Coordinates of C-alpha atoms in Angstrom, one line a residue:
Chain A
M7 CA 28.4 11.0 -13.5
G8 CA 24.8 9.5 -14.7
T9 CA 21.9 9.6 -13.5
T10 CA 18.9 7.2 -12.4
L11 CA 15.5 7.4 -13.8
F12 CA 14.0 7.9 -10.7
E13 CA 16.8 11.1 -10.5
K14 CA 15.6 12.2 -14.1
I15 CA 11.8 12.1 -13.2
W16 CA 12.4 13.7 -10.4
K17 CA 14.3 16.3 -11.5
S18 CA 11.9 17.4 -14.4
H19 CA 9.0 17.9 -11.6
V20 CA 10.9 20.0 -9.4
V21 CA 9.0 23.6 -8.9
V22 CA 11.1 24.5 -5.9
E23 CA 14.5 23.1 -4.4
K24 CA 15.8 24.5 -1.4
Q25 CA 19.1 24.2 0.0
N26 CA 19.7 20.2 1.5
G27 CA 16.1 20.6 2.0
P28 CA 12.9 19.5 0.6
S29 CA 11.9 19.9 -3.1
L30 CA 8.1 21.2 -4.2
I31 CA 7.3 18.4 -6.8
Y32 CA 4.7 19.0 -9.5
V33 CA 2.0 16.7 -9.6
D34 CA 0.5 15.1 -13.7
R35 CA -2.1 13.0 -12.6
H36 CA -4.3 12.8 -9.5
L37 CA -6.4 9.8 -8.3
V38 CA -8.8 10.4 -6.0
H39 CA -10.9 7.5 -4.2
E40 CA -13.9 8.1 -1.7
V41 CA -11.9 7.0 1.6
T42 CA -9.1 9.5 1.7
S43 CA -10.7 12.3 0.2
P44 CA -13.6 14.0 2.1
Q45 CA -11.5 16.0 4.9
A46 CA -9.4 17.4 2.2
F47 CA -12.4 18.7 0.1
D48 CA -13.8 19.7 3.8
G49 CA -10.2 21.7 3.8
L50 CA -10.5 23.5 0.5
R51 CA -14.4 24.3 1.5
M52 CA -13.6 26.0 4.6
N53 CA -10.9 28.1 3.2
K54 CA -12.6 29.1 -0.1
R55 CA -9.9 27.5 -2.2
K56 CA -10.9 25.8 -5.6
V57 CA -9.4 22.6 -7.3
R58 CA -6.0 24.5 -8.7
R59 CA -6.0 21.7 -12.4
P60 CA -9.8 20.0 -11.9
D61 CA -9.1 18.9 -15.7
L62 CA -5.5 16.5 -14.3
T63 CA -7.3 15.2 -11.3
I64 CA -9.5 12.1 -11.5
A65 CA -11.7 10.3 -9.3
T66 CA -13.4 6.6 -9.1
M67 CA -15.0 5.2 -5.6
D68 CA -13.3 1.3 -5.6
H69 CA -12.5 1.0 -1.8
N70 CA -15.6 0.4 0.3
V71 CA -18.6 -0.5 -3.1
P72 CA -20.3 -3.7 -2.8
T73 CA -19.4 -6.1 -5.0
N74 CA -23.1 -7.4 -5.4
A75 CA -25.0 -6.2 -8.7
R76 CA -25.1 -2.4 -9.3
S77 CA -28.9 -2.7 -9.5
L78 CA -29.3 -3.2 -5.5
P79 CA -29.2 -0.6 -3.1
I80 CA -25.9 0.2 -0.6
L81 CA -27.5 -1.1 2.6
D82 CA -24.6 0.2 4.5
Q83 CA -25.6 3.8 5.6
T84 CA -21.6 5.1 6.0
S85 CA -20.5 3.4 2.7
A86 CA -23.2 4.8 1.0
V87 CA -22.7 8.4 2.6
Q88 CA -18.9 8.3 1.6
I89 CA -19.7 7.6 -2.0
Q90 CA -22.8 10.2 -2.1
T91 CA -19.8 12.4 -0.7
L92 CA -17.4 11.5 -3.2
E93 CA -20.4 12.7 -5.8
K94 CA -21.1 16.3 -4.7
N95 CA -17.5 16.7 -4.0
C96 CA -16.5 15.8 -7.7
K97 CA -19.6 17.8 -9.1
D98 CA -18.4 20.8 -6.9
F99 CA -14.9 21.1 -7.6
G100 CA -15.4 20.0 -11.4
I101 CA -13.5 16.6 -11.2
K102 CA -14.2 14.0 -13.6
L103 CA -15.7 10.8 -11.4
F104 CA -16.0 7.3 -12.6
D105 CA -19.1 6.3 -10.1
I106 CA -20.2 3.3 -9.3
N107 CA -22.5 2.7 -12.6
S108 CA -19.6 3.6 -14.9
P109 CA -18.2 1.0 -17.9
N110 CA -14.7 2.4 -16.7
Q111 CA -15.2 2.6 -12.4
G112 CA -12.8 0.0 -11.1
I113 CA -9.7 -0.1 -8.0
V114 CA -8.0 3.3 -9.3
H115 CA -4.6 1.9 -10.1
V116 CA -6.7 -0.7 -12.4
I117 CA -8.5 1.9 -14.2
G118 CA -5.4 4.3 -14.5
P119 CA -3.4 2.0 -16.9
Q120 CA -6.4 1.1 -18.8
L121 CA -7.6 4.2 -19.5
G122 CA -4.4 5.6 -20.2
I123 CA -4.3 7.8 -17.4
T124 CA -0.7 6.7 -16.7
L125 CA 1.7 7.9 -18.5
P126 CA 5.4 7.2 -18.6
G127 CA 7.7 9.7 -17.0
S128 CA 5.2 11.5 -15.1
T129 CA 3.7 12.1 -11.1
I130 CA 1.2 10.5 -10.2
V131 CA 0.0 10.6 -6.7
C132 CA -3.3 9.3 -4.7
G133 CA -4.6 9.2 -1.2
D134 CA -3.5 5.1 -1.4
S135 CA -0.4 3.4 -0.5
H136 CA -1.0 1.3 -3.9
T137 CA -0.2 4.0 -5.9
S138 CA 3.3 2.4 -6.6
T139 CA 1.6 0.2 -9.0
H140 CA 1.9 2.7 -11.7
G141 CA 5.7 2.5 -12.1
A142 CA 5.3 -0.2 -13.8
F143 CA 5.3 2.3 -16.5
G144 CA 7.7 4.6 -15.4
T145 CA 5.7 6.9 -13.5
L146 CA 6.8 7.6 -10.2
A147 CA 3.9 7.1 -8.5
L148 CA 3.5 8.5 -4.9
G149 CA 0.9 7.2 -2.3
I150 CA -0.1 10.3 0.0
G151 CA -2.2 10.9 2.7
T152 CA -5.3 13.0 3.4
S153 CA -3.4 16.0 4.3
E154 CA -1.7 16.2 0.7
V155 CA -4.0 14.9 -1.3
E156 CA -5.7 18.6 0.0
H157 CA -2.5 20.2 -0.9
V158 CA -2.7 18.6 -4.2
L159 CA -5.9 19.3 -4.6
T160 CA -5.2 22.9 -4.0
S161 CA -1.7 23.7 -5.6
Q162 CA -1.3 20.5 -7.6
T163 CA 2.0 19.9 -6.1
L164 CA 3.9 18.3 -3.2
W165 CA 6.4 19.0 -0.8
S166 CA 8.9 15.9 -0.5
E167 CA 12.4 15.0 0.2
K168 CA 14.0 13.4 -1.9
P169 CA 14.4 9.4 -2.2
K170 CA 17.4 7.3 -2.3
P171 CA 17.4 5.5 -5.8
F172 CA 17.8 1.7 -4.7
E173 CA 18.1 -1.4 -7.5
I174 CA 16.4 -3.9 -7.6
R175 CA 17.9 -6.9 -9.7
V176 CA 16.0 -10.2 -10.8
E177 CA 18.7 -12.1 -12.8
G178 CA 17.5 -15.3 -14.6
K179 CA 14.4 -17.2 -16.0
R180 CA 11.9 -19.4 -14.5
K181 CA 11.7 -22.7 -15.6
N182 CA 7.7 -22.6 -15.6
P183 CA 6.6 -19.0 -15.8
H184 CA 2.5 -20.0 -15.7
A185 CA 3.3 -21.4 -12.1
V186 CA 5.6 -19.2 -10.8
T187 CA 4.6 -15.7 -11.2
A188 CA 5.1 -11.8 -10.3
K189 CA 3.6 -12.5 -7.2
D190 CA 6.2 -15.1 -6.1
I191 CA 9.0 -13.0 -7.2
V192 CA 7.8 -9.6 -5.5
L193 CA 7.1 -11.9 -2.8
S194 CA 10.8 -13.3 -2.9
I195 CA 11.7 -10.1 -2.5
I196 CA 10.5 -8.7 0.5
K197 CA 11.2 -11.9 2.7
N198 CA 14.5 -11.3 1.3
I199 CA 14.8 -7.2 1.9
G200 CA 12.1 -7.0 4.9
T201 CA 9.3 -4.9 5.1
G202 CA 11.6 -2.3 6.4
G203 CA 13.9 -3.0 3.5
G204 CA 13.2 0.2 1.2
T205 CA 12.6 2.6 3.6
G206 CA 13.4 5.9 1.9
T207 CA 13.9 4.6 -0.9
V208 CA 12.3 4.5 -4.9
I209 CA 13.3 1.3 -6.0
E210 CA 14.2 0.5 -9.5
Y211 CA 13.4 -3.2 -11.1
R212 CA 15.9 -4.0 -13.4
G213 CA 17.4 -7.1 -15.4
E214 CA 16.2 -9.8 -17.7
G215 CA 13.4 -11.3 -15.1
I216 CA 11.9 -7.9 -14.9
T217 CA 12.0 -7.4 -19.1
D218 CA 10.1 -10.4 -19.3
L219 CA 7.2 -9.8 -17.5
S220 CA 4.0 -8.5 -19.5
M221 CA 2.8 -4.7 -18.2
E222 CA 0.2 -6.3 -16.2
Q223 CA 2.6 -9.2 -14.1
R224 CA 5.1 -5.7 -13.7
M225 CA 2.5 -4.1 -12.1
T226 CA 2.2 -6.5 -9.8
I227 CA 5.8 -6.0 -8.9
C228 CA 5.3 -2.2 -9.0
N229 CA 2.4 -2.6 -6.4
M230 CA 3.8 -4.6 -3.3
S231 CA 7.0 -2.0 -3.6
I232 CA 5.3 -0.4 -0.4
E233 CA 5.1 -4.0 1.6
A234 CA 8.8 -3.1 1.1
G235 CA 8.5 0.4 3.1
A236 CA 9.4 1.7 -0.6
R237 CA 8.0 5.5 -1.3
A238 CA 7.6 3.7 -5.1
G239 CA 8.9 1.3 -7.4
L240 CA 9.6 2.1 -11.3
I241 CA 10.5 0.0 -14.2
A242 CA 11.8 1.4 -17.5
P243 CA 9.1 1.5 -19.6
D244 CA 9.8 -0.3 -22.7
E245 CA 8.0 -1.0 -26.2
N246 CA 5.7 -3.8 -23.9
A247 CA 4.8 -0.1 -22.0
F248 CA 4.0 1.8 -25.2
D249 CA 1.9 -0.9 -26.7
Y250 CA -0.1 -1.1 -24.0
L251 CA -1.1 2.3 -23.2
R252 CA -1.4 2.5 -27.1
G253 CA -5.1 3.8 -28.5
R254 CA -6.6 3.7 -24.7
Q255 CA -9.4 6.2 -23.9
Y256 CA -7.6 9.3 -22.6
T257 CA -4.0 8.3 -24.0
P258 CA -2.8 11.8 -25.5
K259 CA -3.7 12.2 -29.0
N260 CA 0.5 13.4 -29.7
Y261 CA 1.5 9.4 -28.5
E262 CA 3.8 8.6 -31.0
S263 CA 6.1 11.8 -30.2
L264 CA 5.7 11.6 -26.5
V265 CA 7.2 7.7 -27.6
D266 CA 10.0 9.0 -29.2
C267 CA 11.0 11.2 -26.3
W268 CA 10.1 8.7 -23.6
K269 CA 12.7 6.1 -25.6
E270 CA 15.3 8.6 -25.7
H271 CA 15.0 9.9 -21.8
L272 CA 13.7 7.4 -19.8
K273 CA 15.9 5.1 -18.6
T274 CA 18.8 5.0 -15.9
D275 CA 22.4 5.7 -17.6
S276 CA 24.9 3.0 -17.6
D277 CA 27.3 4.8 -15.4
A278 CA 24.4 5.6 -12.6
K279 CA 24.9 4.8 -9.1
F280 CA 21.8 3.6 -6.5
D281 CA 22.2 4.0 -2.7
K282 CA 21.3 0.6 -2.4
Q283 CA 21.4 -2.9 -4.4
F284 CA 19.7 -6.2 -4.0
T285 CA 19.7 -9.2 -6.6
L286 CA 17.4 -11.6 -6.5
N287 CA 18.0 -14.8 -8.7
I288 CA 15.1 -16.6 -10.1
N289 CA 16.0 -19.6 -11.8
D290 CA 14.6 -22.2 -9.3
I291 CA 12.4 -20.2 -7.2
A292 CA 9.3 -21.9 -5.7
P293 CA 5.3 -20.4 -5.4
Q294 CA 5.2 -18.3 -2.5
V295 CA 2.4 -18.8 1.0
S296 CA 2.4 -16.1 3.2
W297 CA 2.1 -17.8 7.0
G298 CA 2.5 -14.4 9.6
T299 CA 0.8 -11.3 9.8
N300 CA 3.1 -9.3 7.4
P301 CA 4.5 -9.5 3.9
G302 CA 8.0 -10.4 4.7
M303 CA 6.8 -13.7 6.7
T304 CA 6.7 -15.5 3.5
C305 CA 8.2 -19.4 2.6
D306 CA 7.8 -21.7 -0.4
V307 CA 5.1 -23.3 -0.7
T308 CA 7.4 -26.6 -0.2
E309 CA 8.4 -25.6 2.9
S310 CA 7.2 -25.9 7.1
I311 CA 6.2 -23.0 8.7
P312 CA 9.4 -22.4 10.4
S313 CA 10.1 -21.5 14.2
P314 CA 10.7 -18.5 15.6
D315 CA 14.1 -18.7 16.2
D316 CA 14.6 -20.1 12.7
F317 CA 12.7 -16.8 11.4
S318 CA 14.4 -13.9 13.2
K319 CA 18.0 -15.1 13.4
G320 CA 18.6 -13.9 16.6
D321 CA 16.4 -10.5 16.1
P322 CA 14.6 -10.6 20.2
N323 CA 11.6 -8.1 18.2
Q324 CA 11.5 -10.3 14.8
K325 CA 11.4 -13.5 17.4
K326 CA 8.9 -11.8 19.7
G327 CA 6.5 -10.9 16.0
A328 CA 7.1 -14.5 14.6
E329 CA 5.6 -16.0 18.1
K330 CA 2.8 -13.5 18.0
A331 CA 1.9 -13.9 14.1
L332 CA 2.0 -17.9 14.8
D333 CA -0.4 -17.4 17.6
Y334 CA -2.8 -15.1 15.3
M335 CA -2.8 -17.5 12.7
D336 CA -3.1 -20.8 15.0
L337 CA 0.1 -22.4 13.1
E338 CA 2.9 -24.1 14.6
P339 CA 6.2 -24.5 13.6
G340 CA 7.0 -27.4 11.1
I341 CA 3.8 -27.6 9.9
P342 CA 3.9 -28.3 5.8
I343 CA 2.6 -25.2 3.8
I344 CA 0.5 -28.1 1.6
N345 CA -1.2 -29.4 4.7
I346 CA -2.8 -25.8 5.8
K347 CA -6.5 -26.1 4.8
I348 CA -8.0 -23.0 4.0
D349 CA -12.0 -21.7 4.2
R350 CA -12.0 -19.2 1.9
V351 CA -10.5 -17.6 -1.2
F352 CA -10.1 -14.4 -2.9
I353 CA -9.1 -13.4 -6.1
G354 CA -9.2 -9.7 -6.5
S355 CA -7.2 -6.3 -5.7
C356 CA -5.1 -4.3 -7.0
T357 CA -2.3 -6.5 -7.2
N358 CA -3.8 -9.4 -8.8
A359 CA -7.2 -8.7 -10.5
R360 CA -6.6 -7.7 -14.0
L361 CA -7.5 -9.3 -17.2
E362 CA -4.5 -12.0 -17.4
D363 CA -4.4 -12.8 -13.2
L364 CA -8.1 -13.8 -14.3
I365 CA -7.1 -16.0 -17.1
E366 CA -4.0 -17.6 -15.7
A367 CA -6.5 -18.6 -12.6
S368 CA -9.3 -20.2 -15.0
K369 CA -6.5 -22.7 -16.4
V370 CA -6.6 -24.3 -12.9
V371 CA -10.3 -23.9 -12.4
K372 CA -11.8 -25.0 -15.5
G373 CA -13.7 -28.2 -15.7
Q374 CA -13.2 -28.7 -11.8
K375 CA -15.3 -27.6 -8.5
I376 CA -14.0 -25.7 -5.6
S377 CA -13.8 -27.7 -2.3
T378 CA -17.1 -28.6 -0.5
N379 CA -15.7 -27.0 2.4
V380 CA -14.4 -23.8 0.5
R381 CA -16.4 -20.5 -0.1
A382 CA -14.4 -18.7 -3.0
M383 CA -14.9 -15.6 -4.9
V384 CA -13.1 -13.1 -8.0
V385 CA -13.6 -9.5 -7.4
P386 CA -12.8 -8.1 -10.9
G387 CA -10.1 -5.2 -10.5
S388 CA -12.3 -3.3 -13.0
Q389 CA -15.6 -3.1 -14.6
M390 CA -13.6 -3.4 -17.9
V391 CA -11.8 -6.5 -16.6
K392 CA -15.0 -8.0 -15.4
K393 CA -16.3 -7.3 -19.1
Q394 CA -13.6 -8.5 -21.3
A395 CA -13.0 -12.0 -19.2
E396 CA -17.1 -12.5 -19.5
E397 CA -16.2 -11.8 -23.2
M398 CA -13.8 -14.8 -23.3
G399 CA -16.1 -16.6 -21.1
L400 CA -13.7 -16.7 -17.7
D401 CA -16.9 -15.8 -15.8
K402 CA -18.5 -19.0 -16.9
I403 CA -15.3 -21.3 -15.9
F404 CA -15.6 -19.7 -12.2
I405 CA -19.0 -19.7 -12.1
N406 CA -19.5 -23.6 -13.1
A407 CA -16.5 -24.3 -10.4
N408 CA -18.9 -22.2 -7.7
F409 CA -16.9 -19.6 -7.4
E410 CA -18.5 -16.2 -6.9
W411 CA -18.7 -13.7 -9.8
R412 CA -18.5 -10.4 -8.2
E413 CA -18.7 -6.3 -9.6
A414 CA -15.4 -4.4 -9.3
G415 CA -13.8 -3.0 -5.7
C416 CA -10.8 -3.1 -3.6
S417 CA -13.1 -6.1 -1.8
M418 CA -11.8 -8.6 0.5
C419 CA -8.6 -7.0 0.5
L420 CA -9.1 -4.5 3.3
G421 CA -12.6 -5.3 4.7
M422 CA -14.2 -1.7 4.0
N423 CA -17.4 -3.9 2.3
P424 CA -19.6 -6.7 3.6
D425 CA -16.7 -9.3 1.7
I426 CA -14.9 -9.9 5.2
L427 CA -13.6 -13.1 6.3
S428 CA -15.4 -14.5 9.8
P429 CA -13.1 -14.6 13.2
G430 CA -11.0 -17.6 12.2
E431 CA -11.7 -18.0 8.9
R432 CA -8.6 -18.9 7.1
C433 CA -8.2 -16.6 3.8
A434 CA -6.3 -17.8 0.6
S435 CA -5.9 -14.4 -1.1
T436 CA -4.1 -12.6 -3.7
S437 CA -4.1 -9.1 -2.0
N438 CA -1.3 -7.6 -1.0
R439 CA -1.4 -7.3 2.9
N440 CA -2.2 -10.0 6.1
F441 CA -1.7 -8.1 8.8
E442 CA -3.7 -8.8 11.5
G443 CA -7.7 -8.5 10.8
R444 CA -7.2 -7.0 7.8
Q445 CA -9.6 -9.2 5.9
G446 CA -11.9 -8.7 8.9
T447 CA -11.3 -8.8 12.5
G448 CA -9.7 -12.4 13.7
G449 CA -9.7 -13.4 9.8
R450 CA -6.2 -15.4 8.8
T451 CA -4.5 -14.2 5.3
H452 CA -2.0 -15.9 3.4
L453 CA -0.8 -14.0 0.2
V454 CA -0.6 -16.3 -2.6
S455 CA -0.6 -15.4 -6.9
P456 CA -4.0 -16.0 -8.2
V457 CA -2.8 -19.7 -9.7
M458 CA -2.4 -21.1 -6.4
A459 CA -5.3 -19.2 -4.9
A460 CA -7.1 -21.3 -7.7
A461 CA -5.7 -24.3 -6.9
A462 CA -6.3 -24.6 -3.0
A463 CA -9.8 -23.4 -3.9
I464 CA -10.0 -26.9 -5.6
K465 CA -7.9 -28.7 -3.2
G466 CA -9.3 -27.1 0.1
H467 CA -5.5 -26.6 1.4
F468 CA -2.2 -25.1 -0.7
V469 CA -0.4 -27.3 -3.7
D470 CA 2.5 -26.3 -5.8
V471 CA 0.8 -25.5 -8.5
R472 CA 4.4 -26.4 -10.6
E473 CA 2.6 -29.8 -10.3
M474 CA -0.1 -28.8 -12.5
D475 CA -0.3 -28.5 -16.2
L476 CA -1.0 -24.6 -16.8
S477 CA 0.1 -24.0 -20.4
Chain B
M11 CA 6.4 17.9 26.8
K12 CA 6.0 15.4 29.5
G13 CA 3.6 11.8 29.0
N14 CA 3.8 8.1 30.2
I15 CA 4.4 5.4 28.1
I16 CA 2.5 2.7 26.9
K17 CA 4.9 0.4 25.5
Y18 CA 4.1 -2.0 22.5
A19 CA 7.5 -4.3 22.1
Q20 CA 7.4 -5.5 18.6
D21 CA 7.8 -4.0 14.8
N22 CA 5.9 -3.5 12.9
I23 CA 2.8 -1.9 13.9
D24 CA 0.8 -1.1 10.6
T25 CA -2.0 0.8 10.1
D26 CA -4.6 -2.0 10.1
V27 CA -4.3 -2.7 13.4
I28 CA -4.0 1.3 14.6
I29 CA -7.4 1.6 13.1
P30 CA -9.0 -1.3 11.2
G31 CA -10.6 -0.7 7.6
Q32 CA -13.9 -0.9 8.5
Y33 CA -13.1 2.2 10.5
L34 CA -12.5 4.3 7.6
K35 CA -15.8 5.3 6.9
V36 CA -16.3 7.1 10.4
H37 CA -15.3 10.7 10.1
D38 CA -16.4 12.1 13.5
Y39 CA -12.3 11.7 14.8
A40 CA -13.8 11.4 18.5
E41 CA -15.9 8.2 17.6
L42 CA -12.6 7.5 15.7
A43 CA -10.3 7.3 19.0
T44 CA -12.6 4.7 20.8
H45 CA -11.6 2.6 18.0
A46 CA -7.6 3.6 18.1
M47 CA -5.1 0.4 18.4
E48 CA -8.3 -2.1 18.5
G49 CA -6.7 -4.6 16.1
L50 CA -3.6 -5.0 18.5
D51 CA -4.8 -3.5 22.1
P52 CA -8.5 -4.0 22.9
D53 CA -7.7 -2.3 26.4
F54 CA -5.9 0.8 24.7
H55 CA -9.2 2.9 24.6
S56 CA -9.7 2.2 28.5
K57 CA -6.3 3.0 29.5
V58 CA -4.8 5.8 27.7
K59 CA -4.6 9.2 29.1
E60 CA -4.7 12.5 27.9
G61 CA -0.9 13.3 26.9
D62 CA 0.4 9.6 27.1
F63 CA 3.5 8.8 24.2
I64 CA 3.6 5.1 22.6
L65 CA 7.3 3.6 22.2
S66 CA 7.1 0.6 20.3
G67 CA 10.1 -0.7 17.6
R68 CA 10.7 -0.4 13.7
N69 CA 8.7 0.5 10.8
F70 CA 6.3 1.7 13.0
G71 CA 2.5 2.7 11.3
C72 CA 3.6 0.6 7.7
G73 CA 0.8 -0.1 5.7
S74 CA -1.8 2.1 3.9
S75 CA -1.8 5.6 3.6
R76 CA -5.2 6.3 5.8
E77 CA -4.6 9.7 7.9
H78 CA -7.6 8.0 10.1
A79 CA -4.5 6.8 11.7
P80 CA -2.6 9.0 13.4
I81 CA -5.8 11.0 13.5
A82 CA -7.3 8.1 15.9
L83 CA -4.2 8.2 18.1
S84 CA -4.2 11.9 18.4
Y85 CA -8.2 11.9 19.4
S86 CA -7.3 9.0 21.9
G87 CA -4.9 11.9 23.7
I88 CA -1.5 10.4 22.4
K89 CA 1.0 13.1 22.1
A90 CA 3.6 11.5 20.4
V91 CA 5.1 7.7 18.9
L92 CA 8.7 7.1 19.9
A93 CA 9.6 4.4 17.6
L94 CA 12.8 2.8 16.4
S95 CA 11.8 3.9 12.7
F96 CA 8.2 5.4 10.9
A97 CA 6.7 3.6 7.8
R98 CA 7.2 7.2 5.8
I99 CA 3.1 7.8 4.7
F100 CA 2.2 7.5 8.6
Y101 CA 5.6 9.9 9.6
R102 CA 4.1 12.6 6.7
N103 CA 0.5 11.9 7.9
A104 CA 1.3 12.4 11.7
V105 CA 3.7 16.1 10.7
D106 CA 0.9 17.3 8.1
G107 CA -1.8 17.3 10.2
A108 CA -0.3 18.2 13.4
F109 CA -1.6 15.3 14.9
L110 CA 1.4 13.8 16.5
L111 CA 5.2 14.3 16.9
P112 CA 6.9 11.1 15.2
I113 CA 9.8 10.4 17.7
E114 CA 12.6 8.4 16.1
I115 CA 14.6 7.1 19.0
D116 CA 17.8 4.4 19.4
Q117 CA 17.9 0.5 20.8
D118 CA 19.1 2.0 24.3
A119 CA 16.0 4.0 24.7
Y120 CA 13.8 1.7 23.2
D121 CA 15.4 -0.6 26.0
G122 CA 15.7 1.9 28.6
I123 CA 11.9 3.0 28.8
A124 CA 9.2 0.5 30.0
E125 CA 5.6 1.0 30.2
G126 CA 3.9 3.6 32.6
D127 CA 7.3 5.6 32.8
E128 CA 7.0 9.5 32.7
I129 CA 9.0 10.8 29.7
E130 CA 10.0 14.5 29.0
I131 CA 10.1 15.4 25.3
N132 CA 12.4 18.5 24.6
V133 CA 12.5 18.4 20.3
S134 CA 14.7 21.9 20.9
V135 CA 17.8 19.6 21.9
N136 CA 17.0 16.5 20.3
E137 CA 16.8 14.9 24.0
V138 CA 14.3 12.6 25.2
K139 CA 14.7 12.4 29.5
N140 CA 13.1 9.0 31.3
I141 CA 12.3 11.2 34.7
T142 CA 11.1 7.7 36.3
K143 CA 14.4 5.9 35.8
N144 CA 16.5 9.3 35.6
Q145 CA 18.3 8.8 31.9
A146 CA 18.3 10.5 29.1
Y147 CA 18.7 9.6 25.4
K148 CA 19.0 11.3 22.3
M149 CA 16.2 11.4 19.5
K150 CA 17.0 11.9 15.6
P151 CA 16.4 14.9 15.0
F152 CA 14.0 16.4 12.6
S153 CA 14.8 17.1 8.9
E154 CA 14.2 20.8 8.0
I155 CA 10.9 20.4 6.4
I156 CA 9.5 18.2 9.0
G157 CA 11.0 20.6 11.4
K158 CA 9.2 23.7 10.0
I159 CA 6.2 21.8 9.2
I160 CA 6.1 21.1 13.1
T161 CA 6.4 24.5 14.4
A162 CA 4.2 26.0 11.8
G163 CA 1.6 23.7 13.3
G164 CA 1.1 21.7 10.2
L165 CA 1.2 21.6 6.4
F166 CA -1.3 24.3 5.5
K167 CA 0.1 26.7 8.2
Y168 CA 4.2 26.0 6.9
K169 CA 4.5 29.4 4.5
P170 CA 8.1 28.3 2.6
D171 CA 8.1 31.7 1.2
Q172 CA 9.1 32.8 4.4
D173 CA 12.1 31.2 4.9

């Protein structure tokens, strides 16, 4: 019997395998940021340990960095200390750091692929759940906690139980690929399989609906694998993936011979078996809008807020969750999504702040002004994305429409820096989590694609972007 | 191990309500504990007692990889979380740092155990006993690696070469 892509990558990285037990997995690249690493470095110092492979460890600062001008001082002292601590740790342990003034600084999952650090068939770990993003390149990319960060720093390995392979097939063709995006595909998947639907698995996304996507769109899909509870998401690398990484700053010198090897090995065999399977047909899917407090609480833009009874299908915990979510979101069943007015718009995050996301959003915004009741910001995923966007004049399109044009970072996705919602504010956000208080205490988050967020900024409420000319 | 239950009868308790993002800059664990569960239950800090257990539904700890989540609960006094299922990163974080025990229970235990009930957890026989109601339930056994890390007292005390 054949094996899946996941099993092939796993097997090639096993250092020690225990009978019916866990495996010790080798880590090819370790990405580090300021929030989940300080205690890990403290642990190394306390035990007089070194970083085993500083050459395979790359750090940046993204979670708490302010997104206003880099020349300004960091007013939040605790953030400043966390940033200084990472600088010191990287200096002491010999780790390459893209600091706040580096042209390569950005959200760790945006800069990895952009710099050619992310490679097909390799393993990447990072103390961040959205590490799954890198799976778009056929990379086994695992989010880990701080204890595991310390373990990887000191040993370049990770003890892990083997997840089970889960096939998600995305079939069909979108009628309007500018209006119905990768974000809508992945939200549709999570709406169907639930936030725990992928628990204990590594998802491999397959089918025409996936191979049709650009690399940046594939990253959006893999990024949100964690929102379905999966350990990781994978897409078999193809010419698009190889082209994307070719000639980047850290792309290996022997790249073409690696590509030959990847072409031969990095695919699921035709007779391989998956433990779980789900198929989504995207011929007729609509733009998606989340209405609740987890990414599974999502519906079509053409629909109305469901009643907790309809949503829960008889499950009492689901019903209670929906009631609580509607209360928190200050929404009533039956309200059409397009009638929901918004106060804020956030275009950013490791889910949707790459160049293509900004290009698509700018098409909606060009020549328009945002609604007078809305405050909107664009936070590019990296300084490199920001620079490329500025070279294309996208910054002017957004600024002329009264968007704020910011420096790179995680920003309002998780409310660690000053970019937060005020209590009760409602936000159309291109990020990945609509949890209670995620974007600021009492803030209300609706997850949408970049074009849906841009359109909501212009109109002041949600609109079906399929009615707009986005070509 | 005995303790009293604080019950959150819902699924998908996420890391952002266990410890909101604004506190991820806090390095003092005792201070972190004062903000535990703040996003869901602002009274948690005043009502939690040393040795208490949390009981909840499916997918407990979903979301972020922040180890601050089990740390905040642990330093609040929580010794175990009993849930129908756990998100994987939270589960490993809880065990790796020896912060608390993640105990997977079944629907009967979830339905039968109420707020305030006194519970005894006996992992050697995979049993959760409701002392208040004199009922016993099976817990899902830990996998081999998780059991060994727990027994060792955390990931860095686990010595695989002695297996």
